[in-house]
Short mmCIF file of C-alpha atoms in Angstrom, two decimals:
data_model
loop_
_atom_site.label_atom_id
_atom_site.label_comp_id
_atom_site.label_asym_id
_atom_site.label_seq_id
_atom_site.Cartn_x
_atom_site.Cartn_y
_atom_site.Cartn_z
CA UNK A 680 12.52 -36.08 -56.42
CA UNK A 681 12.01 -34.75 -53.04
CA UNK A 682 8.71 -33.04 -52.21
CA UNK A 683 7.97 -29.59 -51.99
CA UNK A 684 5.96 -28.75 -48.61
CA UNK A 685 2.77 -26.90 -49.58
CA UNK A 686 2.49 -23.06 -48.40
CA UNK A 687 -1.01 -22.90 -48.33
CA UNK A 688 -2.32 -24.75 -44.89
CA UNK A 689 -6.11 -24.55 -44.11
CA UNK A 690 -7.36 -22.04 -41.54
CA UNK A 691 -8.74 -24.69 -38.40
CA UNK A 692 -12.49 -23.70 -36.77
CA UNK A 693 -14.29 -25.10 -34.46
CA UNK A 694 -17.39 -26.56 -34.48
CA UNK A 695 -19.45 -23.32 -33.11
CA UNK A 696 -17.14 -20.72 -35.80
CA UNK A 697 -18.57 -23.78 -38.59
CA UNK A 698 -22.31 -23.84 -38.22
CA UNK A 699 -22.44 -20.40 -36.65
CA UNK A 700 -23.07 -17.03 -38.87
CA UNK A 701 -20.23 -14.39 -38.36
CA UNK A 702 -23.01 -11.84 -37.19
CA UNK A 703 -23.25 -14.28 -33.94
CA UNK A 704 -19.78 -14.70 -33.69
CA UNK A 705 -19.36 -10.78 -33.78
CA UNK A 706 -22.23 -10.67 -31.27
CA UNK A 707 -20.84 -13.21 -28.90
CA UNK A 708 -17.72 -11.21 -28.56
CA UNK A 709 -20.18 -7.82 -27.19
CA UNK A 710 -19.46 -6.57 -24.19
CA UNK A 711 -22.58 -7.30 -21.91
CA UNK A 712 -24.04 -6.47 -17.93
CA UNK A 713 -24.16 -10.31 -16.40
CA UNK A 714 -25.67 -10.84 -12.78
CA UNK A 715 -22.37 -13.15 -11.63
CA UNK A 716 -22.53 -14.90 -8.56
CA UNK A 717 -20.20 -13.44 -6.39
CA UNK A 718 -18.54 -16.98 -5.49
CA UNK A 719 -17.36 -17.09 -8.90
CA UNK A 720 -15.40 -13.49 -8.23
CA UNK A 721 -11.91 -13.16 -7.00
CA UNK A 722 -10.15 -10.15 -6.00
CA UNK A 723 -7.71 -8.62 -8.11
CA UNK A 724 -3.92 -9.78 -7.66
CA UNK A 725 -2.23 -8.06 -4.99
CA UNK A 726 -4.61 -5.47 -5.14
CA UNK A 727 -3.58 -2.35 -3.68
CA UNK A 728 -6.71 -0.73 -2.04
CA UNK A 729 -8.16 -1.64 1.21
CA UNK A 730 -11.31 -2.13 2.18
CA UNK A 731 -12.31 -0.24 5.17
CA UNK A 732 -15.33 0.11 7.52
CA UNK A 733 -15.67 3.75 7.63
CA UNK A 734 -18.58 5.86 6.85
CA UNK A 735 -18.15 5.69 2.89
CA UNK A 736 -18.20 2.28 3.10
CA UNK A 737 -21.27 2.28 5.57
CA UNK A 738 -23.08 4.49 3.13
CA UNK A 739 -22.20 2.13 0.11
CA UNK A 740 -24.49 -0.56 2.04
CA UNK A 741 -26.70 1.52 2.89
CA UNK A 742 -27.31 2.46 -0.75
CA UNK A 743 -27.56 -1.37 -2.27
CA UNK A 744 -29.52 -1.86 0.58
CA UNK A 745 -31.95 0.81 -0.81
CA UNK A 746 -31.61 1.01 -4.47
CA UNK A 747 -29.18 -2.31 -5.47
CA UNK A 748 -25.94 -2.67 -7.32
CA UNK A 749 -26.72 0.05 -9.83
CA UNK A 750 -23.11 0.73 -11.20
CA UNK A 751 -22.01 -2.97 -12.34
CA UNK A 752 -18.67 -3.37 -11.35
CA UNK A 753 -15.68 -4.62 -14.09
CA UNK A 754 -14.33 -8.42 -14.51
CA UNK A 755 -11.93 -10.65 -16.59
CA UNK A 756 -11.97 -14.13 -17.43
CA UNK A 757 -9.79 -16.17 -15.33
CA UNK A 758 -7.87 -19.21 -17.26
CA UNK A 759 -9.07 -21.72 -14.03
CA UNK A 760 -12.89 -20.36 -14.28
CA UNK A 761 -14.66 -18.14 -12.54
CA UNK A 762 -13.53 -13.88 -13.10
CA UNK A 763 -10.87 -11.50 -11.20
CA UNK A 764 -12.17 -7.84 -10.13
CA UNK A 765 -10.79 -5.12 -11.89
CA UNK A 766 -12.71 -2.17 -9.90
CA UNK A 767 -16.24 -3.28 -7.90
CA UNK A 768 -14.40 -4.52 -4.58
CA UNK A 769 -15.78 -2.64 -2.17
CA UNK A 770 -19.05 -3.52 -4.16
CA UNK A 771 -18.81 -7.03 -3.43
CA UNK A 772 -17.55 -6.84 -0.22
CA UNK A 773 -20.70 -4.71 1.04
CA UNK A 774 -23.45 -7.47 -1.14
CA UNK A 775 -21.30 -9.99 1.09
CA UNK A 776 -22.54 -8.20 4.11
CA UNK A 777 -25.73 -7.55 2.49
CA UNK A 778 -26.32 -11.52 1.78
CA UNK A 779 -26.47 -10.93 -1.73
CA UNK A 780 -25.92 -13.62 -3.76
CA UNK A 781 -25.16 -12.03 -7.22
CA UNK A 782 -24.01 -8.65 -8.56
CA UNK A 783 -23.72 -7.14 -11.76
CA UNK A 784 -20.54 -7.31 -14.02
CA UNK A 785 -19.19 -6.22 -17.20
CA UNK A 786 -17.36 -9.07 -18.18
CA UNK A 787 -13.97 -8.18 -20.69
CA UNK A 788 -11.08 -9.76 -21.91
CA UNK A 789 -7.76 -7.60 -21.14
CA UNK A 790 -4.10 -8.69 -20.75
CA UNK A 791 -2.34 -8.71 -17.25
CA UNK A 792 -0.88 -5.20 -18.20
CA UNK A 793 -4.32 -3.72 -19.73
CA UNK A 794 -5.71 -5.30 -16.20
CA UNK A 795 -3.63 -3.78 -14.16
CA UNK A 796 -4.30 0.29 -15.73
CA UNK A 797 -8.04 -0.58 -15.57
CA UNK A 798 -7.78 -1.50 -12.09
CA UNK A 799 -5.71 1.47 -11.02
CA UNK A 800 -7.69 4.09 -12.71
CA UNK A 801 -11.38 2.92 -11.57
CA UNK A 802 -10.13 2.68 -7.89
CA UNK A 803 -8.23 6.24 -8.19
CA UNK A 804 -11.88 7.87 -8.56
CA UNK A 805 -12.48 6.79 -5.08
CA UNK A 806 -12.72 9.39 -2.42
CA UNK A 807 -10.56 8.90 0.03
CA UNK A 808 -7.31 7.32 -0.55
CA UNK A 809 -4.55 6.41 1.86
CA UNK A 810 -1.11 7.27 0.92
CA UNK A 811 0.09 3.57 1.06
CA UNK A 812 -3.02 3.00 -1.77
CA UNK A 813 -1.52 6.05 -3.98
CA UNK A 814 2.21 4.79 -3.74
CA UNK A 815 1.52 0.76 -4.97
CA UNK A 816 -1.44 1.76 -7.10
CA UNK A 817 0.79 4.15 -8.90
CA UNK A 818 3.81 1.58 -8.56
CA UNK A 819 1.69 -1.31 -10.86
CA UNK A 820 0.61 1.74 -13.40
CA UNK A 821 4.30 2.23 -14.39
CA UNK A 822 5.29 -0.69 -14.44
CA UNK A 823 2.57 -2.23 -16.69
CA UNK A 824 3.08 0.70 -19.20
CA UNK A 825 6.80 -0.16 -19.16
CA UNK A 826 5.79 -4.09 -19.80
CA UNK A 827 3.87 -2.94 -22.80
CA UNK A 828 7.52 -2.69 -24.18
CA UNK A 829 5.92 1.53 -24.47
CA UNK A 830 8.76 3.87 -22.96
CA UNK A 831 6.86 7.01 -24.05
CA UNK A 832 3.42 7.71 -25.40
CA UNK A 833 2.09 10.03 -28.11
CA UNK A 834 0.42 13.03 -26.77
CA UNK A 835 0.02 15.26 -29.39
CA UNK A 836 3.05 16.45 -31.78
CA UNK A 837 5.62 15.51 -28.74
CA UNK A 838 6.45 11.88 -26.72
CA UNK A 839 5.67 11.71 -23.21
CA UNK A 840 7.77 9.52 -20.42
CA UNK A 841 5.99 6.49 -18.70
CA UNK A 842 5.58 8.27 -15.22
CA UNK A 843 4.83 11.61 -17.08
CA UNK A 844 1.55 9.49 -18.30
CA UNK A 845 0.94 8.19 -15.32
CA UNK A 846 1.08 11.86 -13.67
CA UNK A 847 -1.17 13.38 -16.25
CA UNK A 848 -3.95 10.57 -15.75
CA UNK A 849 -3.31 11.15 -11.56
CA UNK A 850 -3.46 15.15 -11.68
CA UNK A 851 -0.16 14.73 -10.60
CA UNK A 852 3.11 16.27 -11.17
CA UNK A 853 5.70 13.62 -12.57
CA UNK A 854 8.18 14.53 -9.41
CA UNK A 855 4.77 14.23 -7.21
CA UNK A 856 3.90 10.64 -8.58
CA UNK A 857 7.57 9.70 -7.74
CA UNK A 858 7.64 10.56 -4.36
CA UNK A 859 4.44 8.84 -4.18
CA UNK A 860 6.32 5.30 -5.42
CA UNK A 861 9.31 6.05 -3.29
CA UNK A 862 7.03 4.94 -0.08
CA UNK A 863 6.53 1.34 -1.43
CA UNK A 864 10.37 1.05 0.20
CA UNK A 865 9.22 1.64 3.44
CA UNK A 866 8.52 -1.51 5.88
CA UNK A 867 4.58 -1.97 6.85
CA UNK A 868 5.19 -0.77 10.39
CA UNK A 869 6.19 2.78 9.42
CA UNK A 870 3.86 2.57 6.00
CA UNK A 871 1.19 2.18 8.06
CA UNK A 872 2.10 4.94 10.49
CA UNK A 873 2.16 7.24 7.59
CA UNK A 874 -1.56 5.99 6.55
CA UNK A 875 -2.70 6.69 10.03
CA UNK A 876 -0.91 10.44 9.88
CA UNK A 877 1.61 9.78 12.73
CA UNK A 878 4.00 10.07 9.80
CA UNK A 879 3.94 13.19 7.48
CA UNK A 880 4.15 12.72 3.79
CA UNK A 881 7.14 14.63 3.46
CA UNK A 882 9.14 12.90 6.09
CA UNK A 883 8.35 9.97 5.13
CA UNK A 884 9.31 9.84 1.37
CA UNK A 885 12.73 11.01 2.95
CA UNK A 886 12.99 7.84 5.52
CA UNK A 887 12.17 5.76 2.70
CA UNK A 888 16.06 5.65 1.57
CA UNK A 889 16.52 3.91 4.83
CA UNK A 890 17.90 0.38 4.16
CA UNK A 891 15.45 -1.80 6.17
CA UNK A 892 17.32 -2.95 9.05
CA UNK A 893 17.83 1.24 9.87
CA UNK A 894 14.23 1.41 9.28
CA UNK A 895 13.54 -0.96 12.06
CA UNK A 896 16.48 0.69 14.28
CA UNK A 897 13.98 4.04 13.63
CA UNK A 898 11.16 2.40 14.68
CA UNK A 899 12.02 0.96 17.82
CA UNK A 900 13.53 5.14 18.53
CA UNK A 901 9.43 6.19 17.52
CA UNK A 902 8.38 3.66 20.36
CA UNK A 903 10.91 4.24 22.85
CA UNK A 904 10.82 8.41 22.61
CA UNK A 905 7.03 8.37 21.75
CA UNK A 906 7.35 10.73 18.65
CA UNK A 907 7.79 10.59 15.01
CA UNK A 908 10.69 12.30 13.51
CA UNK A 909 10.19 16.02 11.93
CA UNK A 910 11.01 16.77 8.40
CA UNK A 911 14.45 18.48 9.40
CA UNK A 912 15.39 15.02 10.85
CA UNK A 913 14.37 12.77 8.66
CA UNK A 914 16.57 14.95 6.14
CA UNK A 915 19.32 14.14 8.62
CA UNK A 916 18.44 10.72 8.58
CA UNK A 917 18.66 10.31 5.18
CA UNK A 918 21.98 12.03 4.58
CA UNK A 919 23.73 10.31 7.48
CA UNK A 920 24.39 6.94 5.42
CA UNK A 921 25.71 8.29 2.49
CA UNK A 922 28.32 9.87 4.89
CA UNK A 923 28.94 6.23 6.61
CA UNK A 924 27.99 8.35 10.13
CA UNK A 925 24.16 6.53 10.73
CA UNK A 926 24.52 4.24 13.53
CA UNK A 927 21.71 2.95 16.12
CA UNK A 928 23.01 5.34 19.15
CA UNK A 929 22.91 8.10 16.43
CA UNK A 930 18.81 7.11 14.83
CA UNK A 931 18.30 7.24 19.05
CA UNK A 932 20.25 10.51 19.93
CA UNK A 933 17.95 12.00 16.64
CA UNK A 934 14.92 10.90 18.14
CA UNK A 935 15.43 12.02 21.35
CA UNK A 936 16.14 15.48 20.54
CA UNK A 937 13.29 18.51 21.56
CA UNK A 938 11.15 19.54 18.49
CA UNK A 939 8.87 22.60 18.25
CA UNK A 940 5.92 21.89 20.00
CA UNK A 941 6.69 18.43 21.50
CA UNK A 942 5.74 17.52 24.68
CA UNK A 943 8.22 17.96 27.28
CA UNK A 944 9.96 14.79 28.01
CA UNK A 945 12.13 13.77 30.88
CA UNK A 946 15.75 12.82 29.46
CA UNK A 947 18.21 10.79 30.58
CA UNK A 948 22.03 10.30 29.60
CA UNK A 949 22.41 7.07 27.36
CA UNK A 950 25.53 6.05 29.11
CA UNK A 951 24.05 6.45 33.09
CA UNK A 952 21.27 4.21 32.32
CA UNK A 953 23.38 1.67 29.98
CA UNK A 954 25.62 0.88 32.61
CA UNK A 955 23.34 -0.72 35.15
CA UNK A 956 22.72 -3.21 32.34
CA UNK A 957 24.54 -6.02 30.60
CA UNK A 958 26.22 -5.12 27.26
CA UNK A 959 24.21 -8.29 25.52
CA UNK A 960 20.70 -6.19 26.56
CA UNK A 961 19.68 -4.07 23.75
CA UNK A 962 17.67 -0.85 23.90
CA UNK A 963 14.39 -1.97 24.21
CA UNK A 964 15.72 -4.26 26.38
CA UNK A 965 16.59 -1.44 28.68
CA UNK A 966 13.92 0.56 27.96
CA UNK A 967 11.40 -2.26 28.96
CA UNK A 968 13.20 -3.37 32.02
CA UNK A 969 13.22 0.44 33.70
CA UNK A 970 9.56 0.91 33.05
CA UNK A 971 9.25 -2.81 34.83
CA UNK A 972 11.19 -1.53 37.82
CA UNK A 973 9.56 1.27 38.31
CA UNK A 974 6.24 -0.47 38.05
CA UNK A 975 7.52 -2.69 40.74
CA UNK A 976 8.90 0.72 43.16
CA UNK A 977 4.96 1.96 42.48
CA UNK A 978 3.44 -1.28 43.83
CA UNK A 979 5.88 -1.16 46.70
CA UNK A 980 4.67 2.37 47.60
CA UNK A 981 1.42 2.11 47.62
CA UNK A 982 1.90 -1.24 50.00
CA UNK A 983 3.96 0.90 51.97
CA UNK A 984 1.13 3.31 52.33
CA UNK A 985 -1.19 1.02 53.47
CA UNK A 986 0.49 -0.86 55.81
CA UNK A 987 0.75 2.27 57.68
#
């Protein structure tokens, strides 16, 4: 007779869920304000918001200076000890400068998706916010509502789409919060030029279906012609590949063209400055090389002069 395997297995507790009453169980799961020591906080994952010295931030120190950390900022429990940030960096950063040794923090268990949401929408009440900040912040949104395994959310009587949710908690449009993610596919160098307004919004979102290498070709045109390109050609820009036409002369021959109120420039022919040089040299080779010789013909003149 072979034996049956029982159905019924006992639920396992530890000792503390044993000899404690469910009220303090219940209790010990509260959410509570804890004074942390700030060596036991770590900043949030590839966290998408800088901290910058500017005057909001000088007024932030200012005010724990004065008054303290009144708004505690948000944690989760990290597997290896001690808690990641979900909003209170700039917080911590300015007790840091402070010499503060702890700061207040709610302390909450989340998931890495429910993490990332919380992080994105404390940090989106901020106010200033660079464009490069918008464009991840709203990147890690989507995609943690995707990872949910949620394509759509109730709102109402009718299903919403996963960037439509992410609009509606931005004050966004859905197309607006889309343009917004296309700038993650920009490289740093021209991110950052967009962040510093050298870059328009608009342009930008259009450079952004530049492969990378092209990208790079552009920005070595932005240094060499000292000038970003307008909205007009960054369309051009963008249409040129899907037409097999975008080459380096061509991202250089865009650059180089006059734009409303530009700065005059003086202009030379590609090919009668190319051909003083070796083929191997590349553009910024060339470019580099004049500027050097003419350098040089200044020193010589002003020798010149005073030898006289």
């Amino acid at each position: 007779m072979t034996k049956r395997k029982s159905d019924f297995t006992l639920p396992t507790y530890s000792l503390d869920d044993l000899f404690s009453s469910q009220e303090e169980r219940d209790d010990a799961k509260l959410e509570r304000v804890k004074d942390i020591p700030l060596c036991e906080l770590h900043p949030f994952r590839d966290h998408p918001f800088k901290i910058q010295n500017n005057e909001e931030m000088k007024h932030l120190i200012e005010s724990i200076k004065k008054f303290g950390t009144i708004t505690p900022a948000l944690a989760r429990p990290l597997p290896e000890g001690g808690y990641e940030l979900i909003s209170g960096h700039r917080r911590l950063a300015a007790c840091q400068v402070l010499g503060i040794e702890t700061m207040p923090v709610i302390i909450r268990e989340m998931t890495d998706d429910e993490a990332v949401i919380a992080m994105v929408d404390a940090n989106l009440q901020r106010e200033t916010i660079l464009p490069s900040e918008k464009a991840f912040a709203y990147k890690m949104k989507l995609d943690a509502i995707k990872h949910q395994g949620v394509s759509s959310s109730q709102l109402g009587t009718r299903l919403i789409r996963s960037d439509e949710k992410v609009a509606l908690d931005a004050g966004e449009s859905r197309n607006q919060i889309q343009r917004y993610i296309r700038l993650t596919h920009l490289i740093p160098e021209l991110l950052s030029m967009v962040d510093e307004n050298k870059i328009a919004f608009n342009p930008a979102v259009e450079l952004s279906y530049l492969s990378r290498s092209e990208q790079f070709i552009l920005l070595d045109a932005i240094k060499q012609n000292d000038c970003t390109p307008s909205h007009a050609q960054s369309i051009r820009l963008k249409k040129l590949p899907q037409e097999g036409t975008l080459s380096r002369d061509t991202i250089f021959e865009i650059l180089a063209e006059q734009k409303p109120n530009q700065q005059e420039q003086y202009k030379f022919k590609r090919e009668d400055i190319r051909k003083y040089f070796p083929k191997s040299y590349t553009d910024k080779q060339v470019y580099d090389t004049v500027l050097k010789l003419l350098e040089q013909w200044q020193r010589k003149r002003e020798r010149d002069r005073e030898a006289r």
